[in-house]
GROMACS .gro file of C-alpha atoms in nm:
model
  314
    1MET     CA    1  -1.495   2.120  -0.658
    2THR     CA    2  -1.603   2.258  -0.310
    3ASN     CA    3  -1.381   2.248  -0.008
    4ASP     CA    4  -1.596   1.971   0.163
    5ALA     CA    5  -1.526   1.757  -0.145
    6ILE     CA    6  -1.161   1.812  -0.152
    7LYS     CA    7  -1.144   1.726   0.217
    8GLY     CA    8  -1.358   1.442   0.158
    9TYR     CA    9  -1.145   1.285  -0.108
   10GLY     CA   10  -0.834   1.367   0.094
   11LEU     CA   11  -0.968   1.184   0.403
   12GLY     CA   12  -1.097   0.881   0.172
   13ALA     CA   13  -0.736   0.839   0.041
   14LEU     CA   14  -0.593   0.898   0.391
   15ALA     CA   15  -0.823   0.600   0.513
   16ALA     CA   16  -0.719   0.363   0.242
   17ALA     CA   17  -0.343   0.455   0.284
   18SER     CA   18  -0.354   0.403   0.655
   19TYR     CA   19  -0.523   0.061   0.605
   20GLY     CA   20  -0.239  -0.024   0.352
   21THR     CA   21   0.022   0.023   0.626
   22ASN     CA   22  -0.035  -0.330   0.758
   23PRO     CA   23   0.312  -0.457   0.618
   24LEU     CA   24   0.490  -0.150   0.780
   25PHE     CA   25   0.410  -0.268   1.134
   26ALA     CA   26   0.345  -0.638   1.081
   27LEU     CA   27   0.665  -0.720   0.895
   28PRO     CA   28   0.911  -0.601   1.159
   29LEU     CA   29   0.729  -0.805   1.416
   30LEU     CA   30   0.727  -1.110   1.205
   31GLY     CA   31   1.090  -1.053   1.099
   32ALA     CA   32   1.187  -1.041   1.480
   33GLY     CA   33   1.080  -1.383   1.527
   34ILE     CA   34   0.721  -1.350   1.654
   35ASP     CA   35   0.490  -1.587   1.490
   36ALA     CA   36   0.194  -1.475   1.300
   37TYR     CA   37  -0.066  -1.603   1.553
   38SER     CA   38   0.108  -1.382   1.826
   39VAL     CA   39   0.145  -1.066   1.614
   40LEU     CA   40  -0.227  -1.107   1.529
   41PHE     CA   41  -0.335  -1.169   1.894
   42LEU     CA   42  -0.152  -0.839   1.974
   43ARG     CA   43  -0.323  -0.660   1.693
   44TYR     CA   44  -0.670  -0.776   1.781
   45LEU     CA   45  -0.612  -0.731   2.167
   46PHE     CA   46  -0.509  -0.362   2.133
   47ALA     CA   47  -0.780  -0.300   1.862
   48ILE     CA   48  -1.044  -0.392   2.107
   49PRO     CA   49  -1.006  -0.112   2.356
   50MET     CA   50  -0.991   0.137   2.063
   51LEU     CA   51  -1.309   0.016   1.909
   52ALA     CA   52  -1.488   0.009   2.249
   53LEU     CA   53  -1.395   0.383   2.290
   54MET     CA   54  -1.540   0.452   1.942
   55MET     CA   55  -1.858   0.271   2.038
   56VAL     CA   56  -1.895   0.472   2.363
   57ALA     CA   57  -1.807   0.798   2.176
   58ARG     CA   58  -2.085   0.729   1.929
   59GLY     CA   59  -2.336   0.614   2.197
   60ARG     CA   60  -2.343   0.258   2.079
   61GLY     CA   61  -2.465  -0.010   2.351
   62PHE     CA   62  -2.279  -0.351   2.370
   63GLY     CA   63  -2.582  -0.573   2.416
   64LEU     CA   64  -2.634  -0.854   2.198
   65ARG     CA   65  -2.952  -1.097   2.123
   66ARG     CA   66  -2.888  -1.450   2.193
   67TYR     CA   67  -2.939  -1.559   1.818
   68GLN     CA   68  -2.676  -1.313   1.728
   69VAL     CA   69  -2.392  -1.463   1.914
   70VAL     CA   70  -2.333  -1.801   1.693
   71PRO     CA   71  -2.335  -1.596   1.367
   72LEU     CA   72  -2.080  -1.331   1.502
   73VAL     CA   73  -1.851  -1.618   1.638
   74VAL     CA   74  -1.856  -1.767   1.269
   75MET     CA   75  -1.795  -1.401   1.144
   76GLY     CA   76  -1.481  -1.361   1.377
   77LEU     CA   77  -1.344  -1.689   1.269
   78LEU     CA   78  -1.367  -1.580   0.902
   79MET     CA   79  -1.209  -1.230   0.969
   80ALA     CA   80  -0.934  -1.400   1.189
   81MET     CA   81  -0.869  -1.662   0.908
   82SER     CA   82  -0.846  -1.394   0.651
   83SER     CA   83  -0.581  -1.207   0.863
   84LEU     CA   84  -0.376  -1.504   0.948
   85THR     CA   85  -0.346  -1.662   0.612
   86LEU     CA   86  -0.243  -1.303   0.470
   87TYR     CA   87   0.031  -1.244   0.724
   88VAL     CA   88   0.165  -1.601   0.688
   89SER     CA   89   0.164  -1.540   0.305
   90TYR     CA   90   0.429  -1.261   0.359
   91ALA     CA   91   0.686  -1.520   0.438
   92TYR     CA   92   0.627  -1.701   0.095
   93ILE     CA   93   0.555  -1.429  -0.174
   94GLY     CA   94   0.610  -1.089   0.000
   95ALA     CA   95   0.385  -0.817   0.114
   96ALA     CA   96   0.367  -0.628  -0.216
   97ILE     CA   97   0.229  -0.906  -0.437
   98ALA     CA   98   0.010  -1.060  -0.134
   99SER     CA   99  -0.155  -0.713  -0.070
  100THR     CA  100  -0.225  -0.670  -0.443
  101LEU     CA  101  -0.374  -1.020  -0.477
  102LEU     CA  102  -0.578  -0.970  -0.166
  103PHE     CA  103  -0.740  -0.700  -0.356
  104ILE     CA  104  -0.929  -0.937  -0.570
  105TYR     CA  105  -1.181  -0.997  -0.299
  106PRO     CA  106  -1.455  -0.787  -0.475
  107ILE     CA  107  -1.422  -1.023  -0.774
  108LEU     CA  108  -1.479  -1.337  -0.549
  109VAL     CA  109  -1.792  -1.145  -0.393
  110THR     CA  110  -1.926  -1.101  -0.730
  111LEU     CA  111  -1.866  -1.478  -0.808
  112ILE     CA  112  -2.035  -1.591  -0.497
  113MET     CA  113  -2.327  -1.373  -0.543
  114ALA     CA  114  -2.358  -1.509  -0.901
  115ALA     CA  115  -2.316  -1.870  -0.787
  116PHE     CA  116  -2.530  -1.890  -0.479
  117PHE     CA  117  -2.774  -1.568  -0.492
  118HIS     CA  118  -2.822  -1.592  -0.874
  119GLU     CA  119  -2.696  -1.217  -0.926
  120ARG     CA  120  -2.610  -1.173  -1.292
  121ALA     CA  121  -2.271  -1.030  -1.364
  122SER     CA  122  -2.266  -0.761  -1.645
  123ILE     CA  123  -2.060  -0.797  -1.950
  124GLY     CA  124  -1.829  -0.507  -1.811
  125THR     CA  125  -1.778  -0.706  -1.488
  126ILE     CA  126  -1.685  -1.019  -1.682
  127ILE     CA  127  -1.429  -0.813  -1.892
  128CYS     CA  128  -1.286  -0.681  -1.559
  129MET     CA  129  -1.246  -1.023  -1.423
  130LEU     CA  130  -1.050  -1.134  -1.737
  131LEU     CA  131  -0.842  -0.828  -1.696
  132ALA     CA  132  -0.749  -0.906  -1.336
  133THR     CA  133  -0.687  -1.273  -1.444
  134PHE     CA  134  -0.439  -1.151  -1.686
  135GLY     CA  135  -0.285  -0.933  -1.434
  136ILE     CA  136  -0.248  -1.226  -1.184
  137ALA     CA  137  -0.085  -1.428  -1.464
  138LEU     CA  138   0.181  -1.164  -1.497
  139LEU     CA  139   0.238  -1.168  -1.142
  140TYR     CA  140   0.251  -1.543  -1.122
  141ARG     CA  141   0.549  -1.576  -1.356
  142GLY     CA  142   0.844  -1.342  -1.300
  143ASP     CA  143   1.063  -1.178  -1.580
  144GLY     CA  144   1.317  -1.469  -1.544
  145GLY     CA  145   1.054  -1.742  -1.591
  146GLU     CA  146   1.042  -1.821  -1.212
  147VAL     CA  147   0.696  -1.873  -1.062
  148LEU     CA  148   0.565  -1.748  -0.731
  149ASN     CA  149   0.547  -1.984  -0.449
  150THR     CA  150   0.232  -2.187  -0.474
  151THR     CA  151   0.166  -2.200  -0.105
  152GLY     CA  152   0.181  -1.804  -0.091
  153LEU     CA  153  -0.053  -1.794  -0.358
  154LEU     CA  154  -0.305  -2.038  -0.196
  155LEU     CA  155  -0.282  -1.848   0.131
  156VAL     CA  156  -0.353  -1.506  -0.022
  157PHE     CA  157  -0.635  -1.672  -0.213
  158LEU     CA  158  -0.777  -1.820   0.111
  159SER     CA  159  -0.750  -1.483   0.284
  160ALA     CA  160  -0.928  -1.312  -0.013
  161LEU     CA  161  -1.198  -1.582  -0.015
  162SER     CA  162  -1.247  -1.572   0.370
  163TYR     CA  163  -1.308  -1.200   0.340
  164ALA     CA  164  -1.531  -1.212   0.049
  165ILE     CA  165  -1.760  -1.476   0.238
  166TYR     CA  166  -1.758  -1.228   0.529
  167LEU     CA  167  -1.855  -0.945   0.306
  168VAL     CA  168  -2.155  -1.155   0.188
  169ALA     CA  169  -2.247  -1.285   0.515
  170VAL     CA  170  -2.236  -0.961   0.688
  171ASN     CA  171  -2.502  -0.835   0.469
  172ARG     CA  172  -2.757  -1.098   0.536
  173ARG     CA  173  -3.080  -0.980   0.706
  174ARG     CA  174  -2.978  -1.092   1.055
  175MET     CA  175  -2.643  -0.915   1.045
  176ARG     CA  176  -2.786  -0.595   0.897
  177GLU     CA  177  -2.980  -0.565   1.228
  178ILE     CA  178  -2.653  -0.493   1.414
  179PRO     CA  179  -2.493  -0.168   1.375
  180THR     CA  180  -2.164  -0.201   1.191
  181LEU     CA  181  -1.943  -0.058   1.452
  182LYS     CA  182  -2.082  -0.300   1.730
  183LEU     CA  183  -2.054  -0.595   1.461
  184THR     CA  184  -1.682  -0.517   1.400
  185PHE     CA  185  -1.615  -0.493   1.788
  186TYR     CA  186  -1.746  -0.844   1.842
  187VAL     CA  187  -1.595  -0.977   1.530
  188ILE     CA  188  -1.263  -0.870   1.664
  189VAL     CA  189  -1.344  -1.002   2.011
  190PHE     CA  190  -1.447  -1.362   1.889
  191GLY     CA  191  -1.183  -1.358   1.635
  192LEU     CA  192  -0.909  -1.303   1.914
  193PHE     CA  193  -0.974  -1.654   2.036
  194LEU     CA  194  -0.833  -1.825   1.723
  195PHE     CA  195  -0.522  -1.649   1.809
  196ALA     CA  196  -0.513  -1.687   2.179
  197PHE     CA  197  -0.500  -2.074   2.164
  198LYS     CA  198  -0.164  -2.050   1.984
  199PHE     CA  199  -0.024  -1.720   2.146
  200GLN     CA  200   0.330  -1.744   2.236
  201PRO     CA  201   0.406  -1.575   2.564
  202SER     CA  202   0.769  -1.570   2.470
  203CYS     CA  203   0.696  -1.304   2.214
  204ILE     CA  204   0.687  -1.065   2.515
  205HIS     CA  205   1.044  -1.100   2.576
  206ILE     CA  206   1.127  -1.021   2.213
  207LEU     CA  207   0.908  -0.717   2.243
  208ASN     CA  208   1.082  -0.616   2.569
  209SER     CA  209   1.417  -0.667   2.421
  210ASN     CA  210   1.354  -0.413   2.145
  211GLY     CA  211   1.114  -0.152   2.279
  212TRP     CA  212   1.010  -0.014   1.957
  213LEU     CA  213   0.847  -0.320   1.862
  214TRP     CA  214   0.581  -0.245   2.130
  215GLY     CA  215   0.519   0.062   1.927
  216ALA     CA  216   0.488  -0.114   1.605
  217ALA     CA  217   0.223  -0.361   1.766
  218LEU     CA  218   0.013  -0.051   1.897
  219CYS     CA  219   0.048   0.119   1.569
  220MET     CA  220  -0.088  -0.198   1.387
  221ALA     CA  221  -0.395  -0.165   1.576
  222LEU     CA  222  -0.431   0.206   1.562
  223PHE     CA  223  -0.353   0.299   1.198
  224PRO     CA  224  -0.492   0.029   0.994
  225THR     CA  225  -0.799   0.005   1.237
  226ALA     CA  226  -0.907   0.290   1.435
  227PHE     CA  227  -0.760   0.582   1.246
  228SER     CA  228  -0.856   0.427   0.922
  229LEU     CA  229  -1.213   0.398   1.034
  230LEU     CA  230  -1.261   0.747   1.166
  231CYS     CA  231  -1.108   0.898   0.833
  232THR     CA  232  -1.337   0.669   0.619
  233SER     CA  233  -1.648   0.777   0.838
  234ALA     CA  234  -1.572   1.155   0.762
  235ALA     CA  235  -1.492   1.090   0.399
  236ILE     CA  236  -1.835   0.916   0.327
  237GLN     CA  237  -2.008   1.216   0.501
  238LYS     CA  238  -1.855   1.455   0.275
  239VAL     CA  239  -1.832   1.271  -0.064
  240GLY     CA  240  -2.043   0.962  -0.040
  241SER     CA  241  -1.992   0.594  -0.037
  242THR     CA  242  -1.888   0.516  -0.394
  243PRO     CA  243  -1.582   0.773  -0.434
  244VAL     CA  244  -1.462   0.627  -0.095
  245ALA     CA  245  -1.481   0.259  -0.211
  246ILE     CA  246  -1.306   0.348  -0.523
  247LEU     CA  247  -1.032   0.519  -0.318
  248GLY     CA  248  -0.985   0.180  -0.170
  249ALA     CA  249  -0.733   0.114  -0.445
  250VAL     CA  250  -0.492   0.331  -0.256
  251GLU     CA  251  -0.468   0.036   0.005
  252PRO     CA  252  -0.261  -0.207  -0.215
  253VAL     CA  253  -0.057   0.100  -0.370
  254THR     CA  254   0.030   0.185  -0.013
  255ALA     CA  255   0.122  -0.160   0.084
  256VAL     CA  256   0.343  -0.211  -0.233
  257ALA     CA  257   0.522   0.110  -0.170
  258ILE     CA  258   0.608   0.015   0.183
  259ALA     CA  259   0.713  -0.323   0.075
  260VAL     CA  260   0.936  -0.206  -0.193
  261THR     CA  261   1.095   0.113  -0.047
  262LEU     CA  262   1.126   0.010   0.315
  263PHE     CA  263   1.166  -0.366   0.300
  264HIS     CA  264   1.340  -0.402  -0.036
  265GLU     CA  265   1.110  -0.645  -0.196
  266PRO     CA  266   1.179  -0.692  -0.582
  267MET     CA  267   0.981  -0.490  -0.826
  268THR     CA  268   1.011  -0.535  -1.210
  269LEU     CA  269   0.805  -0.382  -1.484
  270ARG     CA  270   0.605  -0.717  -1.545
  271LEU     CA  271   0.501  -0.717  -1.175
  272ALA     CA  272   0.415  -0.354  -1.199
  273ILE     CA  273   0.201  -0.408  -1.492
  274GLY     CA  274   0.047  -0.708  -1.321
  275MET     CA  275  -0.034  -0.512  -1.011
  276LEU     CA  276  -0.178  -0.210  -1.212
  277LEU     CA  277  -0.416  -0.446  -1.415
  278VAL     CA  278  -0.554  -0.616  -1.108
  279ILE     CA  279  -0.600  -0.280  -0.926
  280LEU     CA  280  -0.764  -0.124  -1.242
  281ALA     CA  281  -0.986  -0.412  -1.291
  282VAL     CA  282  -1.119  -0.419  -0.941
  283THR     CA  283  -1.160  -0.060  -0.913
  284PHE     CA  284  -1.376  -0.053  -1.218
  285ILE     CA  285  -1.606  -0.329  -1.079
  286ILE     CA  286  -1.646  -0.132  -0.761
  287ALA     CA  287  -1.712   0.186  -0.978
  288SER     CA  288  -2.015   0.002  -1.113
  289ASP     CA  289  -2.184   0.046  -0.772
  290THR     CA  290  -2.298  -0.310  -0.767
  291LEU     CA  291  -2.048  -0.397  -0.463
  292THR     CA  292  -2.016  -0.059  -0.306
  293HIS     CA  293  -2.264  -0.126  -0.041
  294LEU     CA  294  -2.120  -0.467   0.058
  295ILE     CA  295  -1.764  -0.338   0.072
  296LEU     CA  296  -1.852  -0.013   0.251
  297ARG     CA  297  -2.071  -0.209   0.509
  298VAL     CA  298  -1.724  -0.347   0.649
  299ARG     CA  299  -1.482  -0.069   0.544
  300LYS     CA  300  -1.652   0.239   0.725
  301MET     CA  301  -1.732   0.045   1.047
  302PHE     CA  302  -2.030   0.287   1.103
  303PRO     CA  303  -2.390   0.292   1.023
  304ARG     CA  304  -2.495   0.454   0.716
  305ILE     CA  305  -2.457   0.830   0.721
  306ARG     CA  306  -2.719   1.023   0.560
  307ARG     CA  307  -2.584   1.361   0.414
  308SER     CA  308  -2.759   1.666   0.530
  309TYR     CA  309  -2.729   1.853   0.183
  310THR     CA  310  -2.924   1.742  -0.125
  311ASN     CA  311  -2.690   1.870  -0.423
  312ASN     CA  312  -2.505   1.552  -0.447
  313PRO     CA  313  -2.705   1.279  -0.292
  314ASN     CA  314  -2.450   1.004  -0.366
   0.00000   0.00000   0.00000
């Protein structure tokens, strides 16, 4: 394995791990009494200048055509709804299980493409879906027979569904005309409005009373957003799209590790097996390369990078 490949895989894993740090920064803010709308308002607000700087650094303009505005508003609402339902679900089923269940979005993309765009799912994909369903069943019922909170499960499902619809929509012809970094910038800008209407100014008092919470809010915009995007872009340039998409499985693993070790969320053998089955099933689906382009269109946040060498064109 070449040095470039080693660096590429390392950067891909680092990108996914940094994206999986959402609970590390969101849970303290939620636990301090700041509502999910306000937490996400802060995340989106702080992410906007970071993304703007990245656009300037890459020489991207900010101009839009008139017909692009309304679709971008809809995309912003979809992304904001996905973020909101995920953060609210933490209060019902915990970040570890929520982050794992959110990872089913590639399966939902497959179902949407099959139902509405007549794309046939392979036998291998169907087997992976059944494997993921079995994993979810293990997560649903604990070792003692107790079941997960239905509201929490529904919220995570809505989060994954919103993100899946976003992934499908962002790959339609008119959206592909927009460079991905610019598209992401405006999705965050328009998504901010959903949270602005319910932003609680009183949260500023909470942040001021415990200064490190300001750091958590800034880190929430920095690490799962800007830093993750930069690492993803560099990884794709070195090893290609498919390996980086597969390394996305590190995201829920990181979130689970943070939730269990730092926030003392419960973990049993049954839950661990269920999470592993879900992650493996989705990873196998991504590895089939049918969803890689859709997922990377959003995850890398940069236009497609063509590699300068030809020994490994993937």
